[in-house]
Each structure stands twice: as structure tokens, then as C-alpha cells.
Coordinates of C-alpha atoms in Angstrom, one line a residue:
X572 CA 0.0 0.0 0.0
X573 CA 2.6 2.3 0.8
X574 CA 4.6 1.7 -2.4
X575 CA 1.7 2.3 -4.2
X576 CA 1.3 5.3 -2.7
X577 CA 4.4 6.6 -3.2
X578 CA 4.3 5.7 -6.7
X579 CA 1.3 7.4 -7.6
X580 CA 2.1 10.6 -6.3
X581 CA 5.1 10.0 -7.9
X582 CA 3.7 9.6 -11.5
X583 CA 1.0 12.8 -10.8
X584 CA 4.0 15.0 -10.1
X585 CA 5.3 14.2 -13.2
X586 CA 2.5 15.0 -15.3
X587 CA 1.1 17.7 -13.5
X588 CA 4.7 19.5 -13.8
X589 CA 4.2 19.5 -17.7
X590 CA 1.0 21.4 -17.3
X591 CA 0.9 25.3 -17.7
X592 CA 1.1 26.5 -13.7
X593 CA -1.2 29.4 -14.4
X594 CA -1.5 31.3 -10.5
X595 CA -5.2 31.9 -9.4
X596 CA -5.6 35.6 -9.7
X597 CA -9.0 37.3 -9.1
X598 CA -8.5 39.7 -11.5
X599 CA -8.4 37.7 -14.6
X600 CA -12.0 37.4 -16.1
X601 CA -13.0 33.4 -16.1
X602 CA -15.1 31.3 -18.3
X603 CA -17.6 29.9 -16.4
X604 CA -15.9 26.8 -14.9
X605 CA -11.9 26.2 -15.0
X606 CA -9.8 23.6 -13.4
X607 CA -6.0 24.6 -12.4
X608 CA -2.8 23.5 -11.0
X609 CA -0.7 25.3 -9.6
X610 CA 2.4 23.8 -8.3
X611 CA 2.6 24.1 -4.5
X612 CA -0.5 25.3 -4.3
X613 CA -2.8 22.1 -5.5
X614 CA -5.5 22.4 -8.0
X615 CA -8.4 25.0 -8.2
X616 CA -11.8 24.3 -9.2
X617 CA -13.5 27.9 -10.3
X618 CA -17.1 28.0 -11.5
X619 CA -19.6 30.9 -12.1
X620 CA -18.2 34.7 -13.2
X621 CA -21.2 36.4 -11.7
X622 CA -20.5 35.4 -7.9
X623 CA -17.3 33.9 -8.4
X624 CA -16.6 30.4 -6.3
X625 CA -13.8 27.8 -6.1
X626 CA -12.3 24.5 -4.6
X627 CA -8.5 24.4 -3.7
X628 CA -7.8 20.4 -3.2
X629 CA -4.3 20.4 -1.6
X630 CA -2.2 17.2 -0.6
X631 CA 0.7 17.1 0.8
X632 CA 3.4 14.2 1.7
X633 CA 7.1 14.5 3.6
X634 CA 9.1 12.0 4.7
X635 CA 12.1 11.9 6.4
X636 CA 15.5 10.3 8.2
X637 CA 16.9 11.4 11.7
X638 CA 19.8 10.7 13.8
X639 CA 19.9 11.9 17.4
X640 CA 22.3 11.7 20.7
X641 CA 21.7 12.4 24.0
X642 CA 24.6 13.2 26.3
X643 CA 23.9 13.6 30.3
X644 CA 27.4 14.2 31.1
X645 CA 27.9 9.9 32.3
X646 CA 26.1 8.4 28.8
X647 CA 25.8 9.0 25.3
X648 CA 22.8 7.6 24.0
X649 CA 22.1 7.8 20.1
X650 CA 19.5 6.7 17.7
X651 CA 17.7 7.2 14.3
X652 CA 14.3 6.5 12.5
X653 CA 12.5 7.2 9.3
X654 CA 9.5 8.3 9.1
X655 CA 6.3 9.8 7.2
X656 CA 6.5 13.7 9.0
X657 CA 3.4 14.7 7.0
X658 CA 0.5 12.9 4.9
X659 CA -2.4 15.5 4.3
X660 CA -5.3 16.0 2.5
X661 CA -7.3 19.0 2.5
X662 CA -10.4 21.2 0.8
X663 CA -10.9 24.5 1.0
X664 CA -13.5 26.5 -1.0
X665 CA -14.9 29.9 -1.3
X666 CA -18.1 30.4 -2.2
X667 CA -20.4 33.7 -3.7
X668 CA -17.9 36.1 -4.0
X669 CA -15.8 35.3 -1.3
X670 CA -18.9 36.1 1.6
X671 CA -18.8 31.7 2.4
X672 CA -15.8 30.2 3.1
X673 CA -15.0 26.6 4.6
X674 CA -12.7 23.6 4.9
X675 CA -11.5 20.4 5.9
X676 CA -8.5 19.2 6.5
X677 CA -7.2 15.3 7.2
X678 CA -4.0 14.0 8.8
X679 CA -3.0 10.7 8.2
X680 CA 0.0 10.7 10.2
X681 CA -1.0 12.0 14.1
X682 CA -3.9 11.3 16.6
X683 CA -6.7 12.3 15.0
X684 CA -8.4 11.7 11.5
X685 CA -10.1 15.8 11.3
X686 CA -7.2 18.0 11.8
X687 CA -9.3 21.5 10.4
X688 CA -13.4 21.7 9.8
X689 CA -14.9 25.0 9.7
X690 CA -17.1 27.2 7.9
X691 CA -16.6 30.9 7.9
X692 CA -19.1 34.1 6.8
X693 CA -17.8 37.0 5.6
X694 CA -20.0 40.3 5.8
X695 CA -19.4 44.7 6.3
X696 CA -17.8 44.4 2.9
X697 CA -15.9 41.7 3.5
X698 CA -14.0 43.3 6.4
X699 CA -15.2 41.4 9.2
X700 CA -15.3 37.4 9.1
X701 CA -17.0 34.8 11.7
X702 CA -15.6 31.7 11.7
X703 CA -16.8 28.5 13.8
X704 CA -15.2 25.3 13.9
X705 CA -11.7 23.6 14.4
X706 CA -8.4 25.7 12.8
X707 CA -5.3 27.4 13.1
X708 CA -5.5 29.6 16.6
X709 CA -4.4 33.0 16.6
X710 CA -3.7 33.3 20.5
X711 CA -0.2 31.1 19.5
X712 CA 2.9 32.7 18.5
X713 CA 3.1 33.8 14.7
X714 CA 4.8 30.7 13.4
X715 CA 2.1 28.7 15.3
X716 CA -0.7 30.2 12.8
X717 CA 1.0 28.7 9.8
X718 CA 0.1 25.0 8.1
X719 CA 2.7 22.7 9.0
X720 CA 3.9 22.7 5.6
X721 CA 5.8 25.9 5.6
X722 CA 7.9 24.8 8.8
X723 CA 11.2 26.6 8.5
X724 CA 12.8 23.4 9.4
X725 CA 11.9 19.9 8.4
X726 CA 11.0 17.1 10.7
X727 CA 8.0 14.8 12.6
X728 CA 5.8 16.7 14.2
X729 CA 2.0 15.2 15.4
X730 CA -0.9 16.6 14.0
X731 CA -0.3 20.0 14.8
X732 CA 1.2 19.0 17.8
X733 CA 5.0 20.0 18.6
X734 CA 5.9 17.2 20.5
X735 CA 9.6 16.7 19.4
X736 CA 10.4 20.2 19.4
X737 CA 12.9 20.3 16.5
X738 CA 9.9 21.4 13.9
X739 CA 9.5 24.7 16.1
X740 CA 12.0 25.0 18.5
X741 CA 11.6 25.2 22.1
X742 CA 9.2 27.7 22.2
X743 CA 6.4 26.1 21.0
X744 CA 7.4 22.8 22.3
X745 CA 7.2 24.1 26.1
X746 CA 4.1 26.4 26.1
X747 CA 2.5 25.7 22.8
X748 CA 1.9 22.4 21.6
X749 CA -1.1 21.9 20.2
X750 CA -1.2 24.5 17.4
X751 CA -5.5 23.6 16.4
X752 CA -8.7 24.6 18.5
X753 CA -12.2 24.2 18.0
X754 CA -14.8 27.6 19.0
X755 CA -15.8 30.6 17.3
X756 CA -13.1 33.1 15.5
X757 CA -14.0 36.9 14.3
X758 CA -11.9 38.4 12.7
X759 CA -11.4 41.6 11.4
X760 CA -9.4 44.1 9.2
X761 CA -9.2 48.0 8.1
X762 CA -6.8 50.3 6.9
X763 CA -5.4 54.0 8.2
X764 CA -4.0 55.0 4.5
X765 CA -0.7 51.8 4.1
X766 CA -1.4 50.8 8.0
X767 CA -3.5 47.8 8.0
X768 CA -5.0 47.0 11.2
X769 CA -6.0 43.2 12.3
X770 CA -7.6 42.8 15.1
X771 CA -8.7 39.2 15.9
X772 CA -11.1 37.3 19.1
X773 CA -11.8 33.5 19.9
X774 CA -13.8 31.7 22.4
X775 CA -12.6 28.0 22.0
X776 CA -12.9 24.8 24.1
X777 CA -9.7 25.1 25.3
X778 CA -9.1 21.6 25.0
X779 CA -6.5 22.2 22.2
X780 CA -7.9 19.6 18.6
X781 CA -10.6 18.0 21.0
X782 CA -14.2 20.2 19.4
X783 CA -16.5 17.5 19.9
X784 CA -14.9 15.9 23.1
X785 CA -16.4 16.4 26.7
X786 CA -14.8 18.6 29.2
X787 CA -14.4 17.6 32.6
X788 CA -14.8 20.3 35.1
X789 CA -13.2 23.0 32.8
X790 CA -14.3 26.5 31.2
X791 CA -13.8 28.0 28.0
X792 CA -10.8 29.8 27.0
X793 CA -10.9 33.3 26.0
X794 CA -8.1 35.1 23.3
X795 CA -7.4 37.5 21.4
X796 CA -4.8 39.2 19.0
X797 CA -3.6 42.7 17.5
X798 CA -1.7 42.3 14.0
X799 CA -0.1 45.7 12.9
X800 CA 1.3 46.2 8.7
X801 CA 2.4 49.7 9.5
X802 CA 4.4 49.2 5.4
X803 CA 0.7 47.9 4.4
X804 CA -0.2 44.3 3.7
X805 CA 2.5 40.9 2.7
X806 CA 2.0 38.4 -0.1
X807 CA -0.5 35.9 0.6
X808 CA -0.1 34.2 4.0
X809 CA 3.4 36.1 4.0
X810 CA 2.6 37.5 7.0
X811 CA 2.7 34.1 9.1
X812 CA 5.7 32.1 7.8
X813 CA 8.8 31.7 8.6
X814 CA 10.6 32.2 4.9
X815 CA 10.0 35.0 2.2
X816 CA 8.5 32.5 0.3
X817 CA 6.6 35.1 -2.3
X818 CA 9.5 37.7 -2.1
X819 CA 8.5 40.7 -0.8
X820 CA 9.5 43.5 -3.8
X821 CA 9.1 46.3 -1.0
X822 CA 10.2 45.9 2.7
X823 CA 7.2 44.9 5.2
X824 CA 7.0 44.5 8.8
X825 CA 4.3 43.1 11.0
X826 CA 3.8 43.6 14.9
X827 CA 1.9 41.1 17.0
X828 CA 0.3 41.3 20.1
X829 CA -2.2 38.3 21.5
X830 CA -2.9 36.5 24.8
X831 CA -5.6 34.0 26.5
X832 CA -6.9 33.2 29.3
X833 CA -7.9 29.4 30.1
X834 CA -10.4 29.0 32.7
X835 CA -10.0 26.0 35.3
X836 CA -7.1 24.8 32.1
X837 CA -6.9 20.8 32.7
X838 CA -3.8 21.2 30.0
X839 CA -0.1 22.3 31.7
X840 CA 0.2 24.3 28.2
X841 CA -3.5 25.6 28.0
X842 CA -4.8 23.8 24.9
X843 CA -5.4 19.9 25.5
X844 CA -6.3 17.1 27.0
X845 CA -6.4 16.2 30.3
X846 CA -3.0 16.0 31.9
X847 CA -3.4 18.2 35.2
X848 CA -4.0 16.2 38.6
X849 CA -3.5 16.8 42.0
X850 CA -5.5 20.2 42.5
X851 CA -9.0 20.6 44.8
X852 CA -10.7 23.3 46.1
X853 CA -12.5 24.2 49.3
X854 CA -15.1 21.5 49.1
X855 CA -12.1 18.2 48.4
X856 CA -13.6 18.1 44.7
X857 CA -11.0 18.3 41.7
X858 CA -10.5 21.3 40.1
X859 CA -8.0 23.3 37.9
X860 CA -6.3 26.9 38.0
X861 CA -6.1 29.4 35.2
X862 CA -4.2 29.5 32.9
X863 CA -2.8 32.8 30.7
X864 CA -0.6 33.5 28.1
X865 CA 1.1 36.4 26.7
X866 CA 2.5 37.3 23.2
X867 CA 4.4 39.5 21.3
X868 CA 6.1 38.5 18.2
X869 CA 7.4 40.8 15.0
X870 CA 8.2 40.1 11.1
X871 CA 10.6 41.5 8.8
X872 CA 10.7 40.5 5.1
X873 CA 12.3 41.9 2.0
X874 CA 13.5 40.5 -1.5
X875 CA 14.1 36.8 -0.1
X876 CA 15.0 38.1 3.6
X877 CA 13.5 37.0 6.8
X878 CA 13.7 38.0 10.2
X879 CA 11.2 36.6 12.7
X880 CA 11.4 37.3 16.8
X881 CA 8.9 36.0 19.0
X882 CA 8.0 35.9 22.9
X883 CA 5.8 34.5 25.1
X884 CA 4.9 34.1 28.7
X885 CA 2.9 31.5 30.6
X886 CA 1.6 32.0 34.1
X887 CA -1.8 30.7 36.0
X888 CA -3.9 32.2 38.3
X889 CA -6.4 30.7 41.2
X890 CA -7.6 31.2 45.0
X891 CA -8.6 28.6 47.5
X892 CA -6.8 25.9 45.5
X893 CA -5.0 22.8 47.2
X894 CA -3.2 19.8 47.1
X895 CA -4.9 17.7 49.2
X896 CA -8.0 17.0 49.2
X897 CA -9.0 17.6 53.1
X898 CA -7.8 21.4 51.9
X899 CA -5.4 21.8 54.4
X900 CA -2.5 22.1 51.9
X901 CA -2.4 25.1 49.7
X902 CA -1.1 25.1 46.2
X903 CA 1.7 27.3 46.0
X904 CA 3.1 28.9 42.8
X905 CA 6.3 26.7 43.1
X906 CA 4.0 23.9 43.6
X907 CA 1.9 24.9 40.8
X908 CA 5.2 24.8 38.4
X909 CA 5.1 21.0 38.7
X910 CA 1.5 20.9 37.1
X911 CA 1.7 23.6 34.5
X912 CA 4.5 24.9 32.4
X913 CA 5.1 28.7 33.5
X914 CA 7.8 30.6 32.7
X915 CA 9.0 32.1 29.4
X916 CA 10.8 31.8 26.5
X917 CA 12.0 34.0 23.4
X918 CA 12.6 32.7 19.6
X919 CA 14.9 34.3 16.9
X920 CA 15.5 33.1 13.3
X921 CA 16.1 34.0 10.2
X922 CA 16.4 32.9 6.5
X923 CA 17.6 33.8 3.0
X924 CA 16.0 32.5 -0.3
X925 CA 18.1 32.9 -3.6
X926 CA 16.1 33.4 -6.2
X927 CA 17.4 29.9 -7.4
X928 CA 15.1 28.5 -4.5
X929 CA 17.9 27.6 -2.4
X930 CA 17.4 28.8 1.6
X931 CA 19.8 29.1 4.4
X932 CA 18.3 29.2 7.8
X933 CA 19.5 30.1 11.7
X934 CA 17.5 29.6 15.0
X935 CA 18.1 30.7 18.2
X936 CA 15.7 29.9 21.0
X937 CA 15.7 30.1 24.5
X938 CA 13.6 28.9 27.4
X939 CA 13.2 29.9 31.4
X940 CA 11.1 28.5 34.1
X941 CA 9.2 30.5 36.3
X942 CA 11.1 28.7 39.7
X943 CA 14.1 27.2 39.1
X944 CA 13.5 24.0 40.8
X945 CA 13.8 20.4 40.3
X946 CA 10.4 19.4 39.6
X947 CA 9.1 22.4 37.7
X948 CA 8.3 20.8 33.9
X949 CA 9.8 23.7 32.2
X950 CA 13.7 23.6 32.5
X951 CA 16.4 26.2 31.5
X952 CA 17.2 25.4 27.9
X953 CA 19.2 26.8 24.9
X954 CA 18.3 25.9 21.1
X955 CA 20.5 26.3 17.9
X956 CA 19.7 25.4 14.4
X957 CA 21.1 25.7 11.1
X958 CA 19.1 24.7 8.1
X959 CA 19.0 24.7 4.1
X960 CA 16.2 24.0 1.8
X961 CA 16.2 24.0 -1.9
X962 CA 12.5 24.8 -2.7
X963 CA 11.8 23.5 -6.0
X964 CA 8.7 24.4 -8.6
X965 CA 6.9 27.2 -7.1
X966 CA 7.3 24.9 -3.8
X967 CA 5.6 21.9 -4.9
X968 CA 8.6 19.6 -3.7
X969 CA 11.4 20.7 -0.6
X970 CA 14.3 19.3 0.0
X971 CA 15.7 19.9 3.4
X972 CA 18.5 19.3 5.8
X973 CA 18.7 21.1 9.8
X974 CA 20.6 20.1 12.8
X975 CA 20.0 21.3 16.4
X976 CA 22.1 21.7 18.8
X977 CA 19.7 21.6 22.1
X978 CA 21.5 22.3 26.1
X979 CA 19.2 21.5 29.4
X980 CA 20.2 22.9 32.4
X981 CA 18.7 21.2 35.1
X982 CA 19.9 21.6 38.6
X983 CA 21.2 17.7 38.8
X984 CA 23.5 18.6 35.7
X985 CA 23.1 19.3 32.3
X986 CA 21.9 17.6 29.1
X987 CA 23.3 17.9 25.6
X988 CA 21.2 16.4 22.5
X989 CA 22.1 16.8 18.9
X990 CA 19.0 16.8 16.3
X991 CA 19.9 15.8 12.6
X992 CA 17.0 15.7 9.8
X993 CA 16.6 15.0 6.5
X994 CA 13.2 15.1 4.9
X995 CA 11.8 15.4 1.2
X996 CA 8.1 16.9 1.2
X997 CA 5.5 17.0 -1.8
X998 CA 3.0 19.5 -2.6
X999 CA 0.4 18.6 -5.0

């Protein structure tokens, strides 16, 4: 099954690169139904000129190789694997003009089967959107709002989900995680002359990709965010990936502001299932504290250039909460380290694309606990990363290489691991 797999996409590559890659520009007056490939952007399906609408079918496949050693100072313990990073299928469409939008995603590689499914409505001229369903949150840092796709750097990652770290870098594997949640989205957008103004609010589950799963004792979780384009608006999704992908002809900068706060979070990063025990209240029945997280982040792109710096903070907040369940032992914040991940953490890379479509990339990333203790989850660490990617036919197949170079400092002593990945990926 999987050679056959393999081989088919195989063969459709190869066709579809002989086709004319027309891009899908709104401009251009259509006939009344068109089908179009674009390579690395999948095939469009436009029909009707009078309230224009269209399909975007999108599929994607990366595998990869990595090595990795782990040195705590007595052993060095190494290993590799090969795996399938990414196999996705998604549909997105746009409907009368624009006003209707929805999509579905799959993932065939992680946890769950539905990675996206929403359905959004566009109204006040198109300047304000509702959206409701499961998707990309904005209360994440900016690389979190992109499809995984566009990672900087190459490796496994789960279903949105940056459990090895080396797709994101520490940041997101510490406080983020889960980068999907299910609730309702508005979203909005104006200009002051150039200066484009998106401002952006979400009420979601807060149980990170589980929409449709039951919450036990929780609340919903409440965000926001505040994109600024002072140099006006970037190229497509420009504005939320790591690489200058489109190549900005004119500099552009965005500013980013969001935060959220998780009421009674049963998550230690705020957006998942269940992993939070040991916490009561007055009355000896199981609860949960707060939690909140803070953002600011920035973009800088010109001419193949990119500069990305992000930061965020995680902290919780609760009274009358204990340990015990007699309530005699009150949860202190170094107490409450050991259940959620608090503390902080700043990410800094940047990238060059030749007009070849051959990238180098850096990464610096570094992470801080709130109490510097033994048990707290998050642990003093240091990430570096070098990458290069040779992107090839408008993106519709990357080729890849990064190692990181990751240093825990935990108060027993201090761990070294090196990262090493190689991974091919396929847009079609």
C-alpha cells in the first residue's frame, strides 16, 4: 500500500509538472468553470463569473531520516528513524464572492483523522469574518498560525502538535503544543492610509484539537490578538511564515500582540487534553487553576530576507486551590510549576532565499522556568539550528536538511542532544 502510494504521487508529479502553472488571480476574467494546477498550491476548481466560487484540493506528503544523541554528562545515548513527517489532504473553498468560506483538512500521520473543519461568513464588505469550527488559533505565537507545511525546518511533528520540538523549537514545544482549537473566531481588518490594522477574538474549548470531546470540570478559554502592517499588507499568508516565500519587492514588517486566558485549564500548556492532577478546592472536589498567556512577536521581510522574533509568557492564576483533598495544603506557585509549564521563553530566526530557491536558515531559542526547581516541567534550555532548503517548482517539492544543537540545564546537571533531519516533502 505504501509503495503504491508513493508511486502514484510520484507519477501525478510528473504529469502535472508538464501542465501550464497558471497562478489563481481574481483579476483575470474566467469562463464559467476552470480547473487549475498550480504547483505548490494544488489544484483550483473555479465555476460561475457572476458570484465567483472555487475549490482548492491540496495534498501534501514529507518524509524523512533522523539521527539523534543524547549526552547527560555519564552516557551518550544515540539513535535514528524514518518516518512519514506529514501525509495530508485538505479542501478548501470559497463560495459567492468570497462572503462563504469553509474547509476540511485530514491527517493521516497523528492522533486524530479531522485536523481542520470550519465554515466561515464574511460580511461589512468583506472586512469582518465569523468563523466557527476547528483551525489554526491565533492566541499562538506567529509561526504557530502557519500549516505545517511551511515549517522553517523539516521534521516529525503530530498533527499539529509539537511534540519533538525540533519542527518549532523550544518555544512552542514548552508552552505551545497543540497549534489547532475548536470555538468561534472573528476576525477583522481596516486600513489608516498603508497601515492595516487586524484585530482578531476567539472563544474555543480550550481543549486544544478535542471540538467535539467532553470537558471535565473546565471552562472555556478566551483570546485574542492585534496584528499591525504599518508598510501595508504581505503576499498571501506572507505574513505568518517563517521564509519569504513570495519575495517581498518592497520591505514589510508586522507587529503582533495576542494573549488567553484558560479558565479552570486541565492542560499544563493551556490547549489539551487532560494531563493536570493533584488540584482541589475548598469543598475536596477536583478542580484546575487558570491559565494565561502572553505574546508579542514581529516580522521583517524583503526580497528573499527573513527576520522573525517571537516571545511569550505563561503563568496561571487561582484562589482557594490545594493539594490535598481535606484542603489543608495550599497550592503554592512553586507547587503549581510542577503541574503547568510557566515561565518564558523568546525565539529568533532568520532565512535567505536565492532566487534559485535555495534557503539558508539560523535559530536561536531560549527557554526559562518560572522557579528554578527540580520538579518544575519547564527547565532552562538553549536551542541552535542551522538549516538549508532548496525549494523547488513554485514549492511543490522541498528538500531539506537542519541540525540542532539543544543544552538542558537542570539543577542535577546538564543535558546535551544533537537533532539531525533529513526530509523530502510534496506539494500537490
Amino acid at each position: 500500500m505504501q509503495k503504491l502510494l508513493i508511486l502514484t504521487i510520484a507519477t501525478f508529479f510528473v504529469f502535472s509538472t508538464n501542465l501550464k502553472a497558471q497562478l489563481y488571480d481574481q483579476n483575470v476574467k474566467k469562463i464559467d468553470s476552470t480547473f487549475i494546477y498550480v504547483n505548490g498550491e494544488g489544484t483550483f476548481i473555479n465555476f460561475g463569473n457572476k458570484q465567483p466560487s472555487s475549490l482548492n484540493i491540496l495534498a501534501a506528503v514529507q518524509s524523512g531520516l533522523q539521527f539523534s544523541s543524547i549526552d547527560d554528562g555519564n552516557n551518550t545515548e544515540t539513535s535514528s528513524r524514518i518516518s512519514m513527517n506529514l501525509v495530508r489532504l485538505g479542501v478548501t473553498g470559497s463560495f459567492y464572492n468570497d462572503n462563504l468560506t469553509m474547509g476540511i483538512v485530514s491527517d493521516f500521520t497523528g492522533t486524530v483523522g479531522i485536523l481542520e473543519a470550519y465554515v466561515g461568513l464574511s460580511f461589512w464588505e468583506k472586512r469582518m469574518k465569523i468563523i466557527l469550527g476547528e483551525r489554526q488559533t491565533h492566541t499562538n505565537n506567529r509561526l504557530a498560525m502557519a500549516d505545517e507545511r511551511f515549517s522553517q525546518f523539516l521534521s516529525q511533528s503530530i498533527s499539529g502538535s509539537a511534540t519533538d520540538g525540533i519542527v518549532y523549537g523550544g518555544l512552542m514545544q514548552n508552552f505551545v503544543g497543540t497549534t489547532r482549537e475548536g470555538g468561534i473566531y472573528l476576525e477583522t481588518n481596516f486600513s489608516i492610509n498603508n497601515f492595516r490594522i487586524y484585530p482578531m477574538l476567539s472563544v474555543t474549548t480550550g481543549n486544544g484539537q478535542g471540538f467535539f470531546d467532553e470537558q471535565n470540570n473546565t471552562d472555556f478559554k478566551y483570546g485574542g490578538r492585534l496584528d499591525l502592517m504599518p508598510l501595508g499588507d504581505f503576499k498571501k499568508n506572507n505574513a505568518y511564515i517563517a521564509h519569504d516565500l513570495y519575495r517581498e519587492e518592497k520591505l514589510k514588517l508586522a507587529i503582533g500582540v495576542a494573549g488567553s486566558y484558560n479558565v479552570k485549564a486541565n492542560n499544563a500548556m493551556g490547549n489539551g487534553t487532560e494531563n493536570v492532577t493533584g488540584i482541589y478546592d475548598k469543598e475536596g472536589n477536583a478542580t484546575f487553576a487558570d491559565y494565561r498567556k502572553f505574546i508579542v512577536d514581529f516580522m521583517l521581510k524583503r526580497d528573499g530576507f527573513s527576520l522573525v522574533g517571537e516571545y511569550m509568557n505563561g503563568t496561571i492564576k487561582g484562589e482557594n486551590l490545594y493539594t490535598n483533598n481535606l484542603a489543608t495544603v495550599e497550592l503554592t506557585p512553586e507547587e503549581a510549576s510542577t503541574k503547568y509549564n510557566v515561565g518564558e521563553a523568546y525565539n529568533v530566526q532568520a532565512s535567505y532565499i536565492f532566487k534559485k530557491g535555495f534557503a539558508i536558515d539560523f535559530r536561536y531559542s531560549n527557554i526559562s522556568p518560572e522557579f528554578d526547581i527540580e520538579d518544575s516541567i519547564i527547565q532552562n534550555q538553549n536551542w541552535y539550528t542551522f538549516g538549508v532548503n532548496q525549494f523547488i517548482k513554485n514549492n511543490a517539492l522541498k528538500v531539506g536538511v537542519n541540525t540542532s544543537y539543544i543544552d538542558y540545564k537542570y539543577e542535577t546537571g546538564n543535558t546535551t542532544k544533537w537533532s539531525t533531519n533529513l526530509a523530502v516533502q510534496l506539494i500537490f
